[in-house]
Coordinates of C-alpha atoms and ligand atoms in Angstrom, one line a residue:
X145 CA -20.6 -23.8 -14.4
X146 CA -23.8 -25.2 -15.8
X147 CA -23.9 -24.3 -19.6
X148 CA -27.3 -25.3 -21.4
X149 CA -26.2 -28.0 -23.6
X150 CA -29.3 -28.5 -25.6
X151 CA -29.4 -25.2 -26.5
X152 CA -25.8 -25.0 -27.7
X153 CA -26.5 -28.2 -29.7
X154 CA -29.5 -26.3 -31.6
X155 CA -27.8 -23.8 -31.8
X156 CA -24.6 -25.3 -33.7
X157 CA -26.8 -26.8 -36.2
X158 CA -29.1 -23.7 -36.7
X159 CA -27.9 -20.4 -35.8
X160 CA -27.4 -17.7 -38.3
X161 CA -29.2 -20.4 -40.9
X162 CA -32.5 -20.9 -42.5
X163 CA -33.4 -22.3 -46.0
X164 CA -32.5 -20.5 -48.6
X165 CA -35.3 -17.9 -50.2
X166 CA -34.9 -18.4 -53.4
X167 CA -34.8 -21.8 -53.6
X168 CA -35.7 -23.8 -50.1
X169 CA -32.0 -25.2 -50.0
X170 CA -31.9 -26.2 -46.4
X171 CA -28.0 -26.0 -46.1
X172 CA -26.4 -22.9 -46.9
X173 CA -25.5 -22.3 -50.0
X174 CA -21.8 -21.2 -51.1
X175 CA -22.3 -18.1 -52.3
X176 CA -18.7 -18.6 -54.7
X177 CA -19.3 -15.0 -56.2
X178 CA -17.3 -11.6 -55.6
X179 CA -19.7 -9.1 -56.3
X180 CA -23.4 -8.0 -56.5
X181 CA -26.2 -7.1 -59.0
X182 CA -27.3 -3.2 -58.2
X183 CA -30.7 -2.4 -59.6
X184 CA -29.8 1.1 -59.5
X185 CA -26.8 3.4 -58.3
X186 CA -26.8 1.9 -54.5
X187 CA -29.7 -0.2 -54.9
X188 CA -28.1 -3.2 -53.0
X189 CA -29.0 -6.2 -51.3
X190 CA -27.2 -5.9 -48.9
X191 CA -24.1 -7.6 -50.2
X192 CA -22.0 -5.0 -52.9
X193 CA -18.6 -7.1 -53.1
X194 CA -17.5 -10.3 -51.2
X195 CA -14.5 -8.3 -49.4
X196 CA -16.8 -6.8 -47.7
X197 CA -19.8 -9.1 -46.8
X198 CA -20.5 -12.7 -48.3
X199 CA -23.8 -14.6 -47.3
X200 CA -22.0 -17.6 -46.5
X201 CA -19.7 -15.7 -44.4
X202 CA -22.4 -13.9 -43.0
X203 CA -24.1 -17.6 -41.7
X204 CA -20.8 -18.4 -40.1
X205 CA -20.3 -15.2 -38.2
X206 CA -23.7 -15.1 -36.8
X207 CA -23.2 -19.0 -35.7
X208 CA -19.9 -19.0 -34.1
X209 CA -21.0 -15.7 -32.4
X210 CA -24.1 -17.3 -31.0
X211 CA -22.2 -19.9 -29.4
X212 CA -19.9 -17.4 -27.7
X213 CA -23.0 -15.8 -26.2
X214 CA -21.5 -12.8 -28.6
X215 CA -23.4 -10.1 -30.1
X216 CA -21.3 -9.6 -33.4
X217 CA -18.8 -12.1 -35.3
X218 CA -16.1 -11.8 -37.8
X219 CA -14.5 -14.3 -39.6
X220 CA -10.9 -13.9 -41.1
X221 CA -8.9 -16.0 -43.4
X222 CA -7.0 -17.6 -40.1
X223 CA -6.5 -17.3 -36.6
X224 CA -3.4 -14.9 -36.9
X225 CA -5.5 -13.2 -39.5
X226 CA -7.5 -12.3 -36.9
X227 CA -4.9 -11.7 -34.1
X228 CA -3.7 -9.1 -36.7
X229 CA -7.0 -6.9 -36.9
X230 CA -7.4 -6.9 -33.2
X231 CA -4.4 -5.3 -32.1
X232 CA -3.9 -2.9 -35.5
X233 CA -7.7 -1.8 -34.8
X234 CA -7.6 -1.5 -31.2
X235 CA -3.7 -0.5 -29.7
X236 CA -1.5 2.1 -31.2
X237 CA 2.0 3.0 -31.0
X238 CA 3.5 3.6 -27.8
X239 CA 0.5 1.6 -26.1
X240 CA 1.7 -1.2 -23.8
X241 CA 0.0 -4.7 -24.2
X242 CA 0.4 -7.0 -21.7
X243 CA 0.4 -11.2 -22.9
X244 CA 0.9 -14.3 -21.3
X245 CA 3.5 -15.6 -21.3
X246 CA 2.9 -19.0 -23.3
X247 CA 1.0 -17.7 -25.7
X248 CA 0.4 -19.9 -29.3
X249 CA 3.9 -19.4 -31.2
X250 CA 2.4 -17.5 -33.9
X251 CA 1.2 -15.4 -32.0
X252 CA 4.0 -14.4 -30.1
X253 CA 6.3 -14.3 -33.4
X254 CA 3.7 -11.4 -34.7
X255 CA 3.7 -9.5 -31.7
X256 CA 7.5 -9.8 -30.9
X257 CA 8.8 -9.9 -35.1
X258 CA 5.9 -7.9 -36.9
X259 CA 4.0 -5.1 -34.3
X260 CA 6.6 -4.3 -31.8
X261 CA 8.5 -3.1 -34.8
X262 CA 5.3 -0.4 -35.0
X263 CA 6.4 1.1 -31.7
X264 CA 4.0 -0.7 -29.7
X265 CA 5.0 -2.3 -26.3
X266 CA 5.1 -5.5 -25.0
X267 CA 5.4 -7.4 -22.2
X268 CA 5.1 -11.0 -21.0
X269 CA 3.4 -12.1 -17.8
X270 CA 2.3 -15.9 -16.4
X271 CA -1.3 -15.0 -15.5
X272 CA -1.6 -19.1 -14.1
X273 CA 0.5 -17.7 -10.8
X274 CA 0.6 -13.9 -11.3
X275 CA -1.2 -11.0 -9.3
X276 CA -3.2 -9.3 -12.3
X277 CA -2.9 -6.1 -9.6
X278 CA 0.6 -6.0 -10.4
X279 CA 1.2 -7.8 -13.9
X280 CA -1.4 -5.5 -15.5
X281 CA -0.2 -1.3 -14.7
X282 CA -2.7 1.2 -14.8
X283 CA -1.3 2.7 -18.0
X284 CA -2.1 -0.8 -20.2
X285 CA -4.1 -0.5 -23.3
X286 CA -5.0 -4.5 -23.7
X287 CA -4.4 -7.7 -22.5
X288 CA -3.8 -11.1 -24.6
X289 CA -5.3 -14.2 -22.4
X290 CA -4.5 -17.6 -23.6
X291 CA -6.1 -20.3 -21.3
X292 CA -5.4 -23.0 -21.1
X293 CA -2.1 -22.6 -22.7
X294 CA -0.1 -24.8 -25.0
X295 CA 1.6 -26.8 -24.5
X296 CA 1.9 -27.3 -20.6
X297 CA -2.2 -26.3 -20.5
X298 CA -2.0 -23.8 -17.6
X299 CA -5.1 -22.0 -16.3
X300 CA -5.5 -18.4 -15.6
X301 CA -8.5 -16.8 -13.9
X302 CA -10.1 -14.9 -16.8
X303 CA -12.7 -13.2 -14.0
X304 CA -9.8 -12.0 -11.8
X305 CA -7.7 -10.3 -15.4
X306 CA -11.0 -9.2 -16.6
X307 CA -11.6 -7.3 -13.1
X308 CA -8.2 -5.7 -13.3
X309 CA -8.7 -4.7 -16.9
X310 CA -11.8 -2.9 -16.0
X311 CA -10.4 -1.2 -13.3
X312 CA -7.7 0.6 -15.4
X313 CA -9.6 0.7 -18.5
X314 CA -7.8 -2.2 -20.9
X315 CA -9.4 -4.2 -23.5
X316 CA -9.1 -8.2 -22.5
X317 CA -9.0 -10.5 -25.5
X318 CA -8.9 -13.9 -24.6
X319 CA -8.2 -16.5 -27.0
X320 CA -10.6 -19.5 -26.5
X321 CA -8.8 -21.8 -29.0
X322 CA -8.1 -24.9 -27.3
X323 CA -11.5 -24.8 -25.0
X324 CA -14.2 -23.8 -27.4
X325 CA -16.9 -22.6 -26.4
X326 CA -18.5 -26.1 -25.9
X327 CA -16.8 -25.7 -22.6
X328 CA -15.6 -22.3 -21.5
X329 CA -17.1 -18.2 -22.5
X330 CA -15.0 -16.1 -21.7
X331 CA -17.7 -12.8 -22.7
X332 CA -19.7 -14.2 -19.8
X333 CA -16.8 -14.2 -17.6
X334 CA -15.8 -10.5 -18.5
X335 CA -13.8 -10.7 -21.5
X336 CA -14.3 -8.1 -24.3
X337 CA -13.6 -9.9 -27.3
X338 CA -12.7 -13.5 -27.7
X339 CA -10.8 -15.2 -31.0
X340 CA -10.7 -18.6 -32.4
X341 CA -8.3 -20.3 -35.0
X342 CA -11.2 -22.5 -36.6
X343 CA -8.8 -24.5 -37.8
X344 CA -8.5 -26.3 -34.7
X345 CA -11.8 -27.5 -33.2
X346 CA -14.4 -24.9 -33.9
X347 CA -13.9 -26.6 -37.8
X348 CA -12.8 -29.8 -36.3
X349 CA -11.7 -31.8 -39.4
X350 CA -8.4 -30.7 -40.1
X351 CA -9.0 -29.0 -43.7
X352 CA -9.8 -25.4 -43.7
X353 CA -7.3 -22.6 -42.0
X354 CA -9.7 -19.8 -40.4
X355 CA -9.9 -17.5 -37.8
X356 CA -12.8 -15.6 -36.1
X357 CA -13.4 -12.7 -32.9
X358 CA -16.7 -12.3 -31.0
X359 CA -17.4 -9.5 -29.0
X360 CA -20.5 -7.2 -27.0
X361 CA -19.3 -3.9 -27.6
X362 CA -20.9 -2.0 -30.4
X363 CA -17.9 0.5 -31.1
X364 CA -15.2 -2.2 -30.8
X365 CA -17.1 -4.2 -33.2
X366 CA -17.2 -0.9 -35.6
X367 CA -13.3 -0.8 -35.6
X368 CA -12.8 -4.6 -36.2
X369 CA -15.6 -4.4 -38.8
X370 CA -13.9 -1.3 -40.8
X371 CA -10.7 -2.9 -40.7
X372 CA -11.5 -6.8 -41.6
X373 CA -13.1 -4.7 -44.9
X374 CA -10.0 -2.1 -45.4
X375 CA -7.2 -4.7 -45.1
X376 CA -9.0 -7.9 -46.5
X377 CA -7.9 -10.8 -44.9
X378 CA -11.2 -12.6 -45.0
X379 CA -11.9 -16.1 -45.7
X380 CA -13.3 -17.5 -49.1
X381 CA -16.6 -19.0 -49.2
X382 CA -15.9 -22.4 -49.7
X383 CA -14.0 -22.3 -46.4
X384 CA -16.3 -20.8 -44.7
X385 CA -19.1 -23.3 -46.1
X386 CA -16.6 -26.1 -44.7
X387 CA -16.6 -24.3 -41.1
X388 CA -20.0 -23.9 -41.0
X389 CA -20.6 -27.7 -42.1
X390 CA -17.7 -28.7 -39.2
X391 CA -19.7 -26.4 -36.2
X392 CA -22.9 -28.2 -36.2
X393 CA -21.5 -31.3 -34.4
X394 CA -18.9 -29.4 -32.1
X395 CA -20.6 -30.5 -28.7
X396 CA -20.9 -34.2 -30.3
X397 CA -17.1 -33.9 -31.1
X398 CA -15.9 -32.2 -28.3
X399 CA -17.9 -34.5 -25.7
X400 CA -16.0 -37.6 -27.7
X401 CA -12.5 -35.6 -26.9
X402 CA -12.9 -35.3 -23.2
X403 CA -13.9 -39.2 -22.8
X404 CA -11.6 -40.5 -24.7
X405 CA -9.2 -37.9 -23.1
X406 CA -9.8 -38.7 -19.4
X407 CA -9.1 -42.7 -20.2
X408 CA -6.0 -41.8 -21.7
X409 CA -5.5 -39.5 -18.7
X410 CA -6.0 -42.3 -16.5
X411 CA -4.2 -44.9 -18.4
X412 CA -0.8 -42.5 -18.6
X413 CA -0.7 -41.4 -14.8
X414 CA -0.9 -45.2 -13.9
X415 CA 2.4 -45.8 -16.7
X416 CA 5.8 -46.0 -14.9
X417 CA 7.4 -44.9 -18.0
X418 CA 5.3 -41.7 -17.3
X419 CA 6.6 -38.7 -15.3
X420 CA 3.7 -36.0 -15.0
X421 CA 0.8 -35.8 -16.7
X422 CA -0.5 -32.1 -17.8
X423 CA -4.4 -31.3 -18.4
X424 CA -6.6 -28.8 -16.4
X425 CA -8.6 -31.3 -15.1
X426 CA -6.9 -30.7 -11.6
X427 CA -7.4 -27.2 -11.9
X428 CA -9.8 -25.7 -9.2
X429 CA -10.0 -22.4 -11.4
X430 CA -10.4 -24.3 -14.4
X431 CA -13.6 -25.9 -12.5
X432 CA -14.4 -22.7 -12.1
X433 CA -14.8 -21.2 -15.4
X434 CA -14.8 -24.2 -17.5
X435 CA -17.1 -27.3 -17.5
X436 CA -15.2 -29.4 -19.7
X437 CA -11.6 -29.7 -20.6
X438 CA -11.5 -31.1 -23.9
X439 CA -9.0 -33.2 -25.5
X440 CA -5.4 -32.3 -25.4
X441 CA -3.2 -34.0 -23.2
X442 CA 0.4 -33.2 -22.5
X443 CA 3.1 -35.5 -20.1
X444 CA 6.6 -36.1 -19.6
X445 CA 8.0 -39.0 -20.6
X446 CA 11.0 -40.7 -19.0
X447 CA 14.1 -40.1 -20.4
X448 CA 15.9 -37.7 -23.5
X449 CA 14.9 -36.4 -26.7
X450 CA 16.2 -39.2 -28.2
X451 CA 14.0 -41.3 -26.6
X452 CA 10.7 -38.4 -27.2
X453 CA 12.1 -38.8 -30.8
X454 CA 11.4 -42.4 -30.7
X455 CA 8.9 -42.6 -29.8
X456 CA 6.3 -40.1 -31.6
X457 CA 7.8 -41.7 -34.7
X458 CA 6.7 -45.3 -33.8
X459 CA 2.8 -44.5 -33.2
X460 CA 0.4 -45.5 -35.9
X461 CA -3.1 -44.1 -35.0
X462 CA -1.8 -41.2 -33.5
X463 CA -0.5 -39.0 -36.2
X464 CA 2.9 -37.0 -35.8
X465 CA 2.2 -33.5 -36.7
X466 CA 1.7 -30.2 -35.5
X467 CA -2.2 -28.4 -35.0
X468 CA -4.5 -30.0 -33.1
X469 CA -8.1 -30.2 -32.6
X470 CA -9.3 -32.4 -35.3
X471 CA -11.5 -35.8 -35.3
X472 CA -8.1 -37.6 -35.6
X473 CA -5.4 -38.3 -33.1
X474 CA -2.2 -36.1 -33.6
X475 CA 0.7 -36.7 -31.6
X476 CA 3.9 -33.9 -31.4
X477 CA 7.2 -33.1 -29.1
X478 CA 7.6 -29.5 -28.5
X479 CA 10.6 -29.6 -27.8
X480 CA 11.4 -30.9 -31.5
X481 CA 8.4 -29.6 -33.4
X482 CA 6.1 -26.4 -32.2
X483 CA 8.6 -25.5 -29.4
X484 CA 11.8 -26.1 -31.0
X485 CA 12.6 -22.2 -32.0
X486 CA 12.9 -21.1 -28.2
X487 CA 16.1 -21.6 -27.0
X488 CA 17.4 -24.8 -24.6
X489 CA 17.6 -23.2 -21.9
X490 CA 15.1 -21.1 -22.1
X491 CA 12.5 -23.8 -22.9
X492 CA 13.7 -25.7 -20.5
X493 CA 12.9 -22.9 -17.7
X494 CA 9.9 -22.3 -19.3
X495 CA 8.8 -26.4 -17.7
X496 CA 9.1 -27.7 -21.7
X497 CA 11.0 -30.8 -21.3
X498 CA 12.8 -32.6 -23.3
X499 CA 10.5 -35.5 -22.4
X500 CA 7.8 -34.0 -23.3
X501 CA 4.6 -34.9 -25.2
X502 CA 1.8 -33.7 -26.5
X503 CA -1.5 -35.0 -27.5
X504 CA -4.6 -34.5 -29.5
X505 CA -6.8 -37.1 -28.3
X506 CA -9.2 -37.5 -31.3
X507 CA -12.6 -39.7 -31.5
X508 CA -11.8 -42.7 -32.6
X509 CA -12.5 -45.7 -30.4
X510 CA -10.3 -45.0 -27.2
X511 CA -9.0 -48.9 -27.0
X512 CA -7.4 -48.8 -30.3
X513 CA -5.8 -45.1 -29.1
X514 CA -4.5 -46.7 -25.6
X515 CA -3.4 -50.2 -27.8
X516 CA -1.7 -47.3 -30.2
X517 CA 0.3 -46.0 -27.1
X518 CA 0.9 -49.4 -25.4
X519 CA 3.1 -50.4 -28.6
X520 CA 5.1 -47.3 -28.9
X521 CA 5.8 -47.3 -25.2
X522 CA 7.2 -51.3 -26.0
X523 CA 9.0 -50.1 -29.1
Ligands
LIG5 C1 -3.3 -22.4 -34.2 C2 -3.5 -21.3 -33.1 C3 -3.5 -20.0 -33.5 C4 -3.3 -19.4 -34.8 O1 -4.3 -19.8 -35.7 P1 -4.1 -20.0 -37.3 O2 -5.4 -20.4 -37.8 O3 -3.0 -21.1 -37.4 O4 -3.6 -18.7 -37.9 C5 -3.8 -19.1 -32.4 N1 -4.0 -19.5 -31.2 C6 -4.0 -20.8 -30.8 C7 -4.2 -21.2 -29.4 C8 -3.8 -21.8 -31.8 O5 -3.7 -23.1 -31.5

């Protein structure tokens, strides 16, 4: 895939923007206010109550839905916000919705604790090896695409689901998290709507929680619209002012990721202390349907937790925490940390290790982040 870089670049920094009318304010301003002067009964602006519609908002949804190639946009107050108004707007009960199988935690939690409790079905399915022919039925309503996943960072072929779900009339959501659309889009590919937690990368600095859909389809976008405005869980505007600040230097960010990534890629496969080294770099579908692969990094490291344990808790510039996607270097265990609710054994057959690491290769200088590891692997 060849995506137009220059034009993703301009449009980062200018989409959905312009100086401000009023007063020529080149950056947006944020529009801190809840509700609207009328001159008359109805005599509106366009914005009546910031529930509803918010200018500042309005410049981020028209941005991030610019980069995703995406007619419409909504921003929500966080990715799970968003998760939320998809399926309440879209499946009812007694619809079955198909997922993959190592979906973000949240995600799963709110389906399995929170919506299956509504009567609707689910069921779990690892689109990286499985026949969409036969993991999708004819009788599904949608389908929940994560790729690549977290934390192992399996690929699925979003053309191939996106063929099935045409075929027997589902609704594919694909959520585009961990790639961005710097470096994969899904709409293009065949996907109906596509979500974001902006607190990862889209944002990129680690200080805002947000969430956000993009989509083609005019009467899907009227349901998401109607219920992001009935139920409320929007974002304020400073957040969003902070998102739309973050945006503009995605492909300069995300471009940083991958080359530091790829030396530390290097750097780990040629450690004996090393196991297996997980990033869709080796993918052929990934080469396919992506043309990057960003900046998280997952491997196995030799021996028990104890050791894992030790050794997240003796880097300096990498950060032990959970998220991902920000400027800086975070470093986590699954097993331990954003894992450690699923079960032994069942992790364990799921290919999470106790070994096993996970990175989020930030943009500092790439030395200091390989001198960072060298010392912790020596500790
Ligand atoms: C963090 C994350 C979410 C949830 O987003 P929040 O903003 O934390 O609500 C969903 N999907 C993926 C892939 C994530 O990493």
């Amino acid at each position: 895939m060849n995506h137009d870089k220059h034009g993703f670049d301009t449009l980062a920094v200018h989409a959905g923007q312009s100086p401000d009318p009023t007063t020529g304010a080149v950056m947006t301003p944020i529009y801190q206010v809840s509700t609207y002067a009328q001159d008359g009964v109805g005599g509106h602006k366009g914005y009546e109550y910031s529930r509803t519609d918010n200018p500042t908002r309005t410049a981020l949804q028209a941005c991030l839905a610019a980069l995703e190639g995406a007619n419409y946009g909504l921003c929500f107050a966080s990715g799970l916000a968003a998760t939320d108004v998809i399926l309440r707007a879209l499946v009812r009960p007694d619809d079955l919705v198909i997922c993959g199988d190592d979906v973000y935690g949240g995600t799963y939690r709110l389906f399995d604790k929170v919506l299956r409790l509504w009567g609707v079905s689910f069921r779990y399915a690892d689109f990286s090896t499985a026949d969409p022919a036969t993991s999708i039925p004819a009788n599904t309503k949608l389908v929940w695409l994560e790729t690549p996943t977290n934390p192992l960072l399996k690929v699925s072929d979003i053309r191939a689901v996106a063929a099935r779900c045409k075929a027997v009339g589902a609704i594919l959501v694909v959520d585009n998290t961990f790639a961005t659309p710097y470096f994969q889009r899904p709409l293009e590919l065949g996907a109906d709507v596509v979500i974001h937690s902006t607190t990862k990368y889209i944002n990129g600095h680690s200080d805002v929680v947000g969430g956000f859909a993009a989509l083609n389809d005019e009467a899907l976008y009227t349901k998401l619209k109607f219920l992001q405005n009935a139920a409320g869980a929007v974002p304020g505007p400073q957040d969003v002012w902070l998102t739309l600040r973050g945006v503009k230097t995605l492909g300069v960010r995300m471009d940083r990721h991958q080359h530091n990534a790829e030396r530390i890629l290097a750097w780990l496969r040629a450690h004996p202390d090393v196991e297996r080294v997980y990033h869709p770099f080796d993918n052929p579908v990934a080469r396919t349907q992506m043309s990057g692969f960003g900046g998280m990094i997952s491997f196995d490291l030799r021996g028990d937790l104890d050791r894992a344990r030790r050794f997240v808790a003796a880097t300096k510039l990498f950060t032990l925490a959970e998220s991902l996607g920000g400027v800086e270097s975070l470093i986590e265990t699954p097993a331990l940390m954003t894992h450690a609710s699923i079960e032994p054994a069942k992790r364990r057959e799921a290919g999470i290790l106790d070994g096993l690491i996970r990175l989020s290769v930030g943009i500092e200088n790439v030395d200091d982040l390989i001198a960072d590891l060298d010392q912790a692997f020596r500790a």
